[in-house]
């Protein structure tokens, strides 16, 4: 049989009308023998010629390959990484592959970035009663689904895995925790850890750390403490990265003092802090305005041999801008450049933002020009802070020039781009242009902040546009937006000034219902107007105002 199989392989390799030659040279009883077919597939060096032969012989009238023949060609295709042909065979044939080649094939699909295809094959084979793959294969597919962001498939597969009677191991629970954390379902992730710990299966330190990171960012520190206790009880000692995530969470939630205390305890226990820990704490202290403590920690960091990076300097520079020490901020920038640290868009965003929001627009423009000379492209945030700076400085025309430049270079404006422009235009009395800008904003599918509507209402009031002011107020109420107290005060003044007393009383009632108080000059002005026109109305107005207070 082996001799015949080799002869058949040579004829196929010749490539010239081999189908006719085979039918004329070998009797059908030999050529269509299942054992002979299997031997031909094994002897053929080129698996795709084997696949071509197999398809041809399957097309012959009255021939149906048996399970062993199907299995033989499937193994050959899998070993030769012929994934398309193997998938085609699985989808068209009614056979169940052996476990080893199936496991290998599924792993290959995952490594090839075809996790979704692997999941489809899983489901199909389960339908026909195929033996469940090994735990290693399940984990391979779970990990692949995670890597392509399909957390839904991770959870679906795990349910199928449990239904198949396969018990997960520490890798499985790690992937589940990562999936739940990615979906921000931290409570579910905690439940999974609890379930696996009851089975005496403990996740690795990385999995525990992932969940601790999520809980820390949300400020759930009582749950973090409980998780740390369970972690240590399961003989999984927290790593530096675990503590780094806790420190980051504490600083993010403005619990810098507690972060600093834990940092000190770690050093006492013999832990050697890394550069990321120092950066996290320095950033937290700077955001809290504790620049003296941040400087001390910076000195400790460098004395311990850690080289500060761009993030370190950015935190300090931002901190000094925050307490109006612009000279110190620029000294740090100079020091950063002298150390040879590469300055990126992030650094210029910090510098230009600091100068802009401190009213130093000339310096901000100089830094912007310097950035362009160095070939560093500004991002939308840099344009936004410059627009804010010019608007704050009362130079809306300059701000508009920056806005036009942002569009020219192909960047997309954000809600933060439009808000200061609309505010500045309203303050200058150019409400029509402000409304046009808001409409442009809406056309870009950007949702304005409530304060944007408020700025326009205030602008309409100051411009004396009574009817438009009332229409805008009604529009805000219908959209369940609550104007600010001072804006409603302006609206009542505008209405009173234009003898729209009924409307003024209507707005004042709305104010009182919202828990606001009418300012004394406005209330006196309104009562005075009511007194001149209608004594009964004046009494009613006074009663309402006194009642609200």
Coordinates of C-alpha atoms in Angstrom, one line a residue:
X1 CA 0.0 0.0 0.0
X2 CA 2.9 2.4 0.8
X3 CA 4.5 1.6 -2.6
X4 CA 1.2 2.4 -4.4
X5 CA 0.8 5.6 -2.4
X6 CA 4.3 6.8 -3.4
X7 CA 3.5 6.1 -7.0
X8 CA 0.3 8.1 -6.8
X9 CA 2.2 11.0 -5.1
X10 CA 4.7 11.1 -8.0
X11 CA 1.9 11.2 -10.6
X12 CA 0.1 14.0 -8.7
X13 CA 3.4 16.0 -8.4
X14 CA 3.9 15.7 -12.2
X15 CA 1.0 18.1 -12.5
X16 CA -0.2 17.0 -16.0
X17 CA -3.7 15.5 -16.1
X18 CA -2.9 13.4 -13.1
X19 CA -6.6 12.6 -12.4
X20 CA -7.0 10.8 -15.8
X21 CA -3.6 9.0 -15.3
X22 CA -4.6 7.7 -11.8
X23 CA -8.0 6.4 -13.0
X24 CA -6.3 4.6 -16.0
X25 CA -3.3 3.2 -14.1
X26 CA -4.9 2.0 -10.8
X27 CA -8.0 -0.1 -10.2
X28 CA -10.8 1.7 -8.4
X29 CA -10.7 -0.9 -5.6
X30 CA -7.2 0.2 -4.8
X31 CA -7.4 3.9 -5.5
X32 CA -10.6 4.4 -3.5
X33 CA -9.5 2.2 -0.6
X34 CA -9.7 4.2 2.6
X35 CA -6.3 2.9 3.8
X36 CA -4.7 3.8 0.5
X37 CA -6.1 7.3 0.6
X38 CA -4.8 7.8 4.1
X39 CA -1.3 6.5 3.0
X40 CA -1.3 8.9 0.0
X41 CA -2.0 11.9 2.3
X42 CA 0.8 10.9 4.7
X43 CA 3.3 10.3 1.9
X44 CA 2.6 13.5 0.0
X45 CA 5.3 16.1 0.8
X46 CA 3.1 19.0 -0.4
X47 CA 0.0 19.2 1.9
X48 CA -1.9 21.4 -0.6
X49 CA -1.5 18.7 -3.3
X50 CA -2.9 16.2 -0.7
X51 CA -5.8 18.6 -0.1
X52 CA -6.4 18.8 -3.9
X53 CA -6.3 15.0 -4.2
X54 CA -8.7 14.6 -1.3
X55 CA -11.2 17.1 -2.8
X56 CA -11.0 15.3 -6.2
X57 CA -11.5 11.8 -4.8
X58 CA -14.5 13.1 -2.6
X59 CA -16.1 14.4 -5.8
X60 CA -16.1 10.9 -7.4
X61 CA -19.5 9.2 -7.6
X62 CA -20.3 6.7 -4.9
X63 CA -17.3 7.6 -2.7
X64 CA -17.5 8.9 0.8
X65 CA -14.4 9.2 3.0
X66 CA -14.5 7.6 6.4
X67 CA -13.7 9.4 9.7
X68 CA -10.1 8.2 9.7
X69 CA -9.5 9.7 6.2
X70 CA -11.1 13.0 7.3
X71 CA -8.9 13.0 10.4
X72 CA -5.7 12.2 8.4
X73 CA -6.2 15.1 6.0
X74 CA -7.2 17.4 8.9
X75 CA -4.0 16.6 10.8
X76 CA -1.9 17.2 7.7
X77 CA -3.5 20.6 7.1
X78 CA -3.1 21.7 10.7
X79 CA 0.5 20.7 10.9
X80 CA 1.2 22.6 7.7
X81 CA -0.7 25.6 9.1
X82 CA -3.2 25.4 6.3
X83 CA -5.8 27.3 8.3
X84 CA -8.2 28.1 5.4
X85 CA -8.3 24.6 4.2
X86 CA -8.7 23.2 7.7
X87 CA -11.6 25.6 8.4
X88 CA -13.2 24.6 5.1
X89 CA -12.9 20.9 6.0
X90 CA -14.4 21.5 9.5
X91 CA -17.4 23.5 8.1
X92 CA -18.2 21.0 5.3
X93 CA -17.6 17.6 6.9
X94 CA -19.6 15.8 9.5
X95 CA -16.7 14.4 11.5
X96 CA -15.2 15.1 14.9
X97 CA -11.4 15.6 14.9
X98 CA -9.1 14.1 17.4
X99 CA -8.3 16.3 20.4
X100 CA -4.6 16.9 19.8
X101 CA -4.8 18.3 16.2
X102 CA -8.0 20.2 17.2
X103 CA -6.2 21.8 20.2
X104 CA -3.2 22.7 18.0
X105 CA -5.5 24.2 15.3
X106 CA -7.4 26.4 17.7
X107 CA -4.1 27.6 19.3
X108 CA -2.8 28.4 15.8
X109 CA -5.9 30.4 15.0
X110 CA -5.5 32.5 18.2
X111 CA -1.8 33.1 17.5
X112 CA -2.7 34.2 14.0
X113 CA -5.1 36.8 15.4
X114 CA -8.3 34.9 14.5
X115 CA -9.7 34.5 18.0
X116 CA -13.3 35.1 16.8
X117 CA -12.9 32.3 14.2
X118 CA -11.7 30.0 17.0
X119 CA -14.8 30.8 19.0
X120 CA -17.0 30.0 16.1
X121 CA -15.3 26.6 15.7
X122 CA -15.7 26.0 19.5
X123 CA -19.4 26.5 19.2
X124 CA -19.8 24.4 16.1
X125 CA -17.9 21.5 17.6
X126 CA -19.8 21.6 20.8
X127 CA -23.0 21.3 18.8
X128 CA -21.9 18.1 17.2
X129 CA -20.7 16.7 20.6
X130 CA -17.0 17.1 20.2
X131 CA -14.8 16.4 23.2
X132 CA -14.1 19.6 25.1
X133 CA -10.6 21.0 24.5
X134 CA -8.0 21.1 27.2
X135 CA -7.9 23.9 29.8
X136 CA -4.7 25.2 28.1
X137 CA -6.7 25.7 24.8
X138 CA -9.6 27.3 26.6
X139 CA -7.2 29.7 28.3
X140 CA -5.4 30.4 24.9
X141 CA -8.8 31.5 23.4
X142 CA -9.8 33.5 26.5
X143 CA -6.5 35.4 26.3
X144 CA -6.8 36.0 22.5
X145 CA -10.3 37.4 23.0
X146 CA -9.0 39.8 25.7
X147 CA -6.2 41.0 23.4
X148 CA -8.6 42.0 20.7
X149 CA -10.9 43.7 23.2
X150 CA -13.8 41.2 23.0
X151 CA -14.5 40.9 26.7
X152 CA -18.0 39.8 25.8
X153 CA -16.5 36.7 24.2
X154 CA -14.4 36.0 27.2
X155 CA -17.4 35.9 29.5
X156 CA -19.4 33.9 26.9
X157 CA -16.6 31.3 26.5
X158 CA -16.2 31.0 30.3
X159 CA -19.9 30.1 30.6
X160 CA -19.5 27.5 27.9
X161 CA -16.3 26.2 29.6
X162 CA -18.2 25.7 32.9
X163 CA -21.1 24.0 31.0
X164 CA -18.5 21.6 29.5
X165 CA -17.4 20.6 32.9
X166 CA -13.9 22.1 32.5
X167 CA -12.6 23.7 35.7
X168 CA -10.6 26.9 35.4
X169 CA -7.1 27.5 36.8
X170 CA -5.3 30.6 38.0
X171 CA -4.8 31.7 34.4
X172 CA -8.6 31.5 33.8
X173 CA -9.5 33.6 36.8
X174 CA -6.8 36.1 35.8
X175 CA -8.4 36.5 32.3
X176 CA -11.9 36.8 33.9
X177 CA -10.8 39.5 36.3
X178 CA -9.1 41.5 33.4
X179 CA -12.4 41.2 31.4
X180 CA -14.6 42.4 34.2
X181 CA -12.2 45.2 35.1
X182 CA -12.1 46.3 31.5
X183 CA -15.9 46.5 31.5
X184 CA -15.6 48.3 34.9
X185 CA -17.6 45.5 36.6
X186 CA -15.4 45.5 39.7
X187 CA -18.0 43.9 41.9
X188 CA -18.3 40.9 39.5
X189 CA -14.5 40.6 39.5
X190 CA -14.5 40.4 43.3
X191 CA -17.2 37.7 43.1
X192 CA -15.0 35.7 40.7
X193 CA -12.0 35.9 43.0
X194 CA -14.1 34.8 45.9
X195 CA -15.5 31.8 44.0
X196 CA -12.1 30.7 42.9
X197 CA -10.6 31.1 46.3
X198 CA -13.3 28.9 47.7
X199 CA -12.1 26.2 45.2
X200 CA -8.6 26.8 46.5
X201 CA -7.6 28.4 43.2
X202 CA -5.8 31.7 43.8
X203 CA -5.3 34.2 41.0
X204 CA -1.7 35.4 40.4
X205 CA -0.4 38.7 41.8
X206 CA -1.0 40.4 38.4
X207 CA -4.7 39.6 38.5
X208 CA -5.1 40.8 42.1
X209 CA -3.3 44.0 41.2
X210 CA -5.6 44.6 38.2
X211 CA -8.6 44.6 40.5
X212 CA -6.9 46.6 43.2
X213 CA -6.0 49.2 40.6
X214 CA -9.7 49.5 39.5
X215 CA -11.0 49.8 43.1
X216 CA -8.3 52.3 44.0
X217 CA -9.1 54.6 41.1
X218 CA -12.8 54.6 42.2
X219 CA -11.7 55.4 45.8
X220 CA -13.1 52.1 47.2
X221 CA -10.2 51.7 49.7
X222 CA -12.2 49.6 52.3
X223 CA -12.6 47.0 49.5
X224 CA -8.9 47.4 48.6
X225 CA -7.9 46.5 52.2
X226 CA -10.1 43.4 52.2
X227 CA -8.7 42.3 48.9
X228 CA -5.1 42.8 50.2
X229 CA -6.0 40.6 53.2
X230 CA -7.3 37.9 50.9
X231 CA -4.3 38.2 48.6
X232 CA -1.8 37.7 51.5
X233 CA -3.9 34.8 52.9
X234 CA -3.7 33.1 49.5
X235 CA 0.1 33.4 49.7
X236 CA 0.2 36.1 47.0
X237 CA 2.4 38.8 48.3
X238 CA 1.6 42.3 46.9
X239 CA 4.3 43.6 44.6
X240 CA 5.7 47.1 44.2
X241 CA 3.3 47.5 41.2
X242 CA 0.4 46.6 43.5
X243 CA 1.3 49.4 46.0
X244 CA 2.0 51.7 43.1
X245 CA -1.6 51.3 41.9
X246 CA -2.8 52.0 45.5
X247 CA -0.7 55.2 45.7
X248 CA -2.0 56.3 42.3
X249 CA -5.6 55.8 43.4
X250 CA -5.1 57.7 46.7
X251 CA -3.5 60.6 44.9
X252 CA -6.3 60.6 42.2
X253 CA -8.9 60.8 45.0
X254 CA -7.0 63.7 46.7
X255 CA -5.9 61.5 49.6
X256 CA -2.2 62.6 49.2
X257 CA -1.5 62.6 52.9
X258 CA -2.6 58.9 53.2
X259 CA -0.5 58.1 50.1
X260 CA 2.5 59.7 51.6
X261 CA 2.0 57.8 54.9
X262 CA 1.8 54.4 53.0
X263 CA 4.9 55.4 51.0
X264 CA 6.8 56.0 54.3
X265 CA 5.6 52.6 55.7
X266 CA 6.8 50.8 52.6
X267 CA 10.3 52.2 53.0
X268 CA 10.3 51.2 56.7
X269 CA 9.3 47.6 55.7
X270 CA 12.2 47.4 53.4
X271 CA 10.6 48.1 50.1
X272 CA 12.7 50.1 47.6
X273 CA 10.4 52.6 45.9
X274 CA 10.8 52.8 42.1
X275 CA 10.7 55.9 39.8
X276 CA 7.0 55.5 39.1
X277 CA 6.1 55.7 42.8
X278 CA 8.1 58.9 43.2
X279 CA 6.5 60.4 40.1
X280 CA 3.0 59.4 41.3
X281 CA 3.5 61.1 44.7
X282 CA 5.3 64.2 43.3
X283 CA 2.3 64.6 40.9
X284 CA -0.2 64.2 43.8
X285 CA 1.6 66.8 45.9
X286 CA 1.9 69.2 43.1
X287 CA -1.8 69.0 42.3
X288 CA -2.5 69.6 46.0
X289 CA -0.3 72.7 45.9
X290 CA 2.2 71.2 48.3
X291 CA 5.3 72.3 46.4
X292 CA 7.7 72.3 49.3
X293 CA 7.0 68.6 50.0
X294 CA 7.2 67.9 46.2
X295 CA 10.6 69.5 46.0
X296 CA 11.8 67.4 49.0
X297 CA 10.6 64.2 47.4
X298 CA 12.2 65.3 44.1
X299 CA 15.5 65.7 45.9
X300 CA 15.1 62.3 47.6
X301 CA 14.3 60.7 44.2
X302 CA 17.5 62.0 42.6
X303 CA 19.7 61.2 45.6
X304 CA 18.4 57.6 45.4
X305 CA 19.7 57.4 41.8
X306 CA 16.4 57.7 40.0
X307 CA 16.6 60.0 36.9
X308 CA 13.6 62.3 36.7
X309 CA 11.7 62.1 33.4
X310 CA 9.4 64.4 31.4
X311 CA 6.4 63.4 33.6
X312 CA 8.4 64.3 36.8
X313 CA 9.2 67.8 35.5
X314 CA 5.7 68.3 34.0
X315 CA 4.2 67.7 37.4
X316 CA 6.5 70.2 39.1
X317 CA 6.1 72.8 36.3
X318 CA 2.3 72.5 36.4
X319 CA 2.4 72.8 40.2
X320 CA 4.4 76.0 40.2
X321 CA 2.1 77.5 37.5
X322 CA -0.8 76.6 39.8
X323 CA 0.6 78.8 42.6
X324 CA 1.6 81.6 40.2
X325 CA 5.4 81.0 40.4
X326 CA 6.0 81.3 36.7
X327 CA 9.7 82.1 37.0
X328 CA 10.3 78.9 39.0
X329 CA 8.3 76.9 36.4
X330 CA 10.4 78.2 33.6
X331 CA 13.6 77.5 35.6
X332 CA 12.5 73.8 35.8
X333 CA 11.8 73.8 32.1
X334 CA 15.3 75.1 31.5
X335 CA 16.8 72.4 33.9
X336 CA 14.8 69.7 32.1
X337 CA 16.3 70.8 28.7
X338 CA 19.8 70.9 30.2
X339 CA 19.4 67.3 31.4
X340 CA 18.8 66.3 27.8
X341 CA 15.2 65.2 28.5
X342 CA 13.2 65.2 25.2
X343 CA 10.5 67.8 25.2
X344 CA 7.2 66.5 23.7
X345 CA 3.7 67.9 23.0
X346 CA 2.9 67.1 26.6
X347 CA 5.5 69.5 28.0
X348 CA 4.5 72.3 25.7
X349 CA 0.9 71.8 26.6
X350 CA 1.8 72.3 30.3
X351 CA 4.0 75.3 29.5
X352 CA 1.6 77.1 27.1
X353 CA -1.4 76.2 29.3
X354 CA 0.4 77.6 32.4
X355 CA 1.3 80.9 30.6
X356 CA -2.1 81.2 28.9
X357 CA -4.1 80.8 32.1
X358 CA -1.9 83.2 34.0
X359 CA -2.5 85.9 31.4
X360 CA 1.0 85.7 29.8
X361 CA -0.1 85.4 26.2
X362 CA 3.1 86.8 24.7
X363 CA 5.1 84.1 26.4
X364 CA 2.5 81.5 25.4
X365 CA 2.8 82.5 21.7
X366 CA 6.7 82.4 22.0
X367 CA 6.5 78.9 23.3
X368 CA 4.1 77.9 20.6
X369 CA 6.4 79.3 17.9
X370 CA 9.4 77.5 19.6
X371 CA 7.4 74.3 19.4
X372 CA 6.8 74.7 15.7
X373 CA 10.5 75.5 15.0
X374 CA 11.4 72.2 16.8
X375 CA 9.0 70.3 14.5
X376 CA 6.7 69.3 17.4
X377 CA 3.0 69.4 16.3
X378 CA 0.6 71.1 18.7
X379 CA -2.5 69.1 19.6
X380 CA -6.1 70.2 20.2
X381 CA -5.4 70.8 23.9
X382 CA -2.7 73.4 23.2
X383 CA -5.0 75.3 20.9
X384 CA -7.8 75.1 23.5
X385 CA -5.7 76.6 26.3
X386 CA -4.5 79.4 24.0
X387 CA -8.1 80.2 23.1
X388 CA -9.0 80.2 26.8
X389 CA -6.1 82.5 27.6
X390 CA -7.0 85.0 24.9
X391 CA -10.7 84.9 25.9
X392 CA -9.7 85.4 29.6
X393 CA -7.5 88.3 28.5
X394 CA -10.5 89.9 26.7
X395 CA -9.0 89.3 23.2
X396 CA -11.7 87.3 21.5
X397 CA -10.5 88.3 18.0
X398 CA -7.1 86.7 18.8
X399 CA -8.9 83.7 20.2
X400 CA -10.9 83.4 17.0
X401 CA -7.7 83.5 15.0
X402 CA -6.4 80.6 17.0
X403 CA -9.6 78.7 16.4
X404 CA -9.3 79.3 12.6
X405 CA -5.7 78.0 12.7
X406 CA -6.9 74.9 14.6
X407 CA -9.3 74.2 11.7
X408 CA -6.7 75.0 9.1
X409 CA -4.2 72.4 10.4
X410 CA -7.0 69.8 10.3
X411 CA -7.6 69.4 14.0
X412 CA -11.2 68.8 15.3
X413 CA -12.5 71.4 17.8
X414 CA -14.0 70.0 21.0
X415 CA -16.6 71.3 23.4
X416 CA -13.8 72.9 25.4
X417 CA -12.7 74.8 22.2
X418 CA -16.1 76.5 21.8
X419 CA -17.1 77.2 25.4
X420 CA -14.6 80.1 26.2
X421 CA -15.3 81.6 22.7
X422 CA -19.0 81.7 23.3
X423 CA -18.6 83.1 26.8
X424 CA -16.3 85.9 25.5
X425 CA -18.5 86.8 22.6
X426 CA -21.5 87.0 25.0
X427 CA -19.6 89.2 27.4
X428 CA -18.7 91.5 24.5
X429 CA -22.3 91.7 23.4
X430 CA -21.8 89.7 20.2
X431 CA -24.6 87.3 21.1
X432 CA -25.5 86.6 17.5
X433 CA -22.0 85.3 16.7
X434 CA -22.1 83.3 20.0
X435 CA -25.3 81.6 18.9
X436 CA -23.8 80.9 15.4
X437 CA -20.8 79.3 17.1
X438 CA -23.1 77.1 19.2
X439 CA -25.0 76.0 16.1
X440 CA -21.7 75.2 14.4
X441 CA -20.8 73.2 17.5
X442 CA -24.1 71.2 17.3
X443 CA -23.5 70.5 13.6
X444 CA -20.2 68.8 14.7
X445 CA -22.2 66.5 17.0
X446 CA -20.7 68.2 20.1
X447 CA -22.9 68.7 23.1
X448 CA -22.6 72.1 24.7
X449 CA -22.1 72.4 28.5
X450 CA -25.1 73.8 30.4
X451 CA -22.9 76.9 31.2
X452 CA -22.8 77.6 27.4
X453 CA -26.6 78.1 27.3
X454 CA -26.3 80.2 30.4
X455 CA -23.7 82.5 28.8
X456 CA -26.0 83.1 25.9
X457 CA -29.0 83.8 28.1
X458 CA -26.9 86.3 30.1
X459 CA -25.6 87.9 26.9
X460 CA -29.2 88.3 25.5
X461 CA -30.2 89.9 28.8
X462 CA -27.3 92.4 28.8
X463 CA -28.1 93.2 25.2
X464 CA -31.7 94.0 26.1
X465 CA -33.1 91.3 23.8
X466 CA -36.2 90.6 26.0
X467 CA -38.2 88.3 23.8
X468 CA -35.1 86.3 22.8
X469 CA -34.1 86.1 26.5
X470 CA -37.5 84.6 27.5
X471 CA -37.4 82.2 24.5
X472 CA -33.9 81.0 25.5
X473 CA -34.9 80.6 29.2
X474 CA -38.0 78.5 28.1
X475 CA -35.7 76.4 25.9
X476 CA -33.4 75.7 28.8
X477 CA -36.2 74.7 31.1
X478 CA -37.7 72.4 28.5
X479 CA -34.3 70.7 28.1
X480 CA -34.1 70.4 32.0
X481 CA -31.2 72.8 32.2
X482 CA -30.9 75.0 35.3
X483 CA -29.6 78.5 34.7
X484 CA -27.3 80.1 37.3
X485 CA -28.7 82.3 40.0
X486 CA -26.9 85.4 38.8
X487 CA -28.2 84.8 35.2
X488 CA -31.8 84.6 36.3
X489 CA -31.2 87.8 38.3
X490 CA -30.0 89.5 35.1
X491 CA -33.1 88.2 33.3
X492 CA -35.4 89.6 35.9
X493 CA -33.6 93.0 35.7
X494 CA -33.9 93.0 31.9
X495 CA -37.7 92.1 32.0
X496 CA -38.4 94.7 34.7
X497 CA -36.5 97.4 32.8
X498 CA -38.7 96.7 29.8
X499 CA -41.9 96.6 31.8
X500 CA -42.4 92.9 31.3
X501 CA -43.5 92.5 35.0
X502 CA -45.6 89.4 34.6
X503 CA -42.7 87.6 33.0
X504 CA -40.4 89.0 35.7
X505 CA -42.6 87.5 38.4
X506 CA -42.8 84.2 36.5
X507 CA -39.0 84.0 36.4
X508 CA -38.7 85.0 40.1
X509 CA -41.2 82.2 41.0
X510 CA -39.0 79.8 39.1
X511 CA -36.0 81.1 40.9
X512 CA -37.6 80.6 44.4
X513 CA -38.7 77.1 43.4
X514 CA -35.1 76.3 42.5
X515 CA -33.9 77.5 45.9
X516 CA -32.4 80.7 44.6
X517 CA -32.6 84.1 46.2
X518 CA -33.2 87.3 44.4
X519 CA -30.5 90.0 45.0
X520 CA -31.6 93.0 47.0
X521 CA -31.1 95.6 44.3
X522 CA -33.1 93.5 41.8
X523 CA -35.9 92.8 44.2
X524 CA -36.2 96.5 45.2
X525 CA -36.2 97.5 41.5
X526 CA -38.9 94.9 40.7
X527 CA -41.1 96.0 43.7
X528 CA -40.7 99.6 42.8
X529 CA -41.8 99.0 39.2
X530 CA -44.8 97.0 40.4
X531 CA -45.8 99.8 42.9
X532 CA -45.8 102.4 40.1
X533 CA -48.1 100.2 37.9
X534 CA -50.3 98.2 40.3
X535 CA -50.4 98.4 44.1
X536 CA -52.0 94.9 44.3
X537 CA -49.3 93.5 42.1
X538 CA -46.7 95.2 44.2
X539 CA -48.1 93.6 47.4
X540 CA -48.2 90.2 45.7
X541 CA -44.6 90.7 44.5
X542 CA -43.4 91.7 48.0
X543 CA -45.2 88.7 49.5
X544 CA -43.5 86.3 47.1
X545 CA -40.0 87.8 47.7
X546 CA -40.4 87.9 51.5
X547 CA -41.7 84.3 51.4
X548 CA -38.7 83.1 49.4
X549 CA -36.4 84.6 52.0

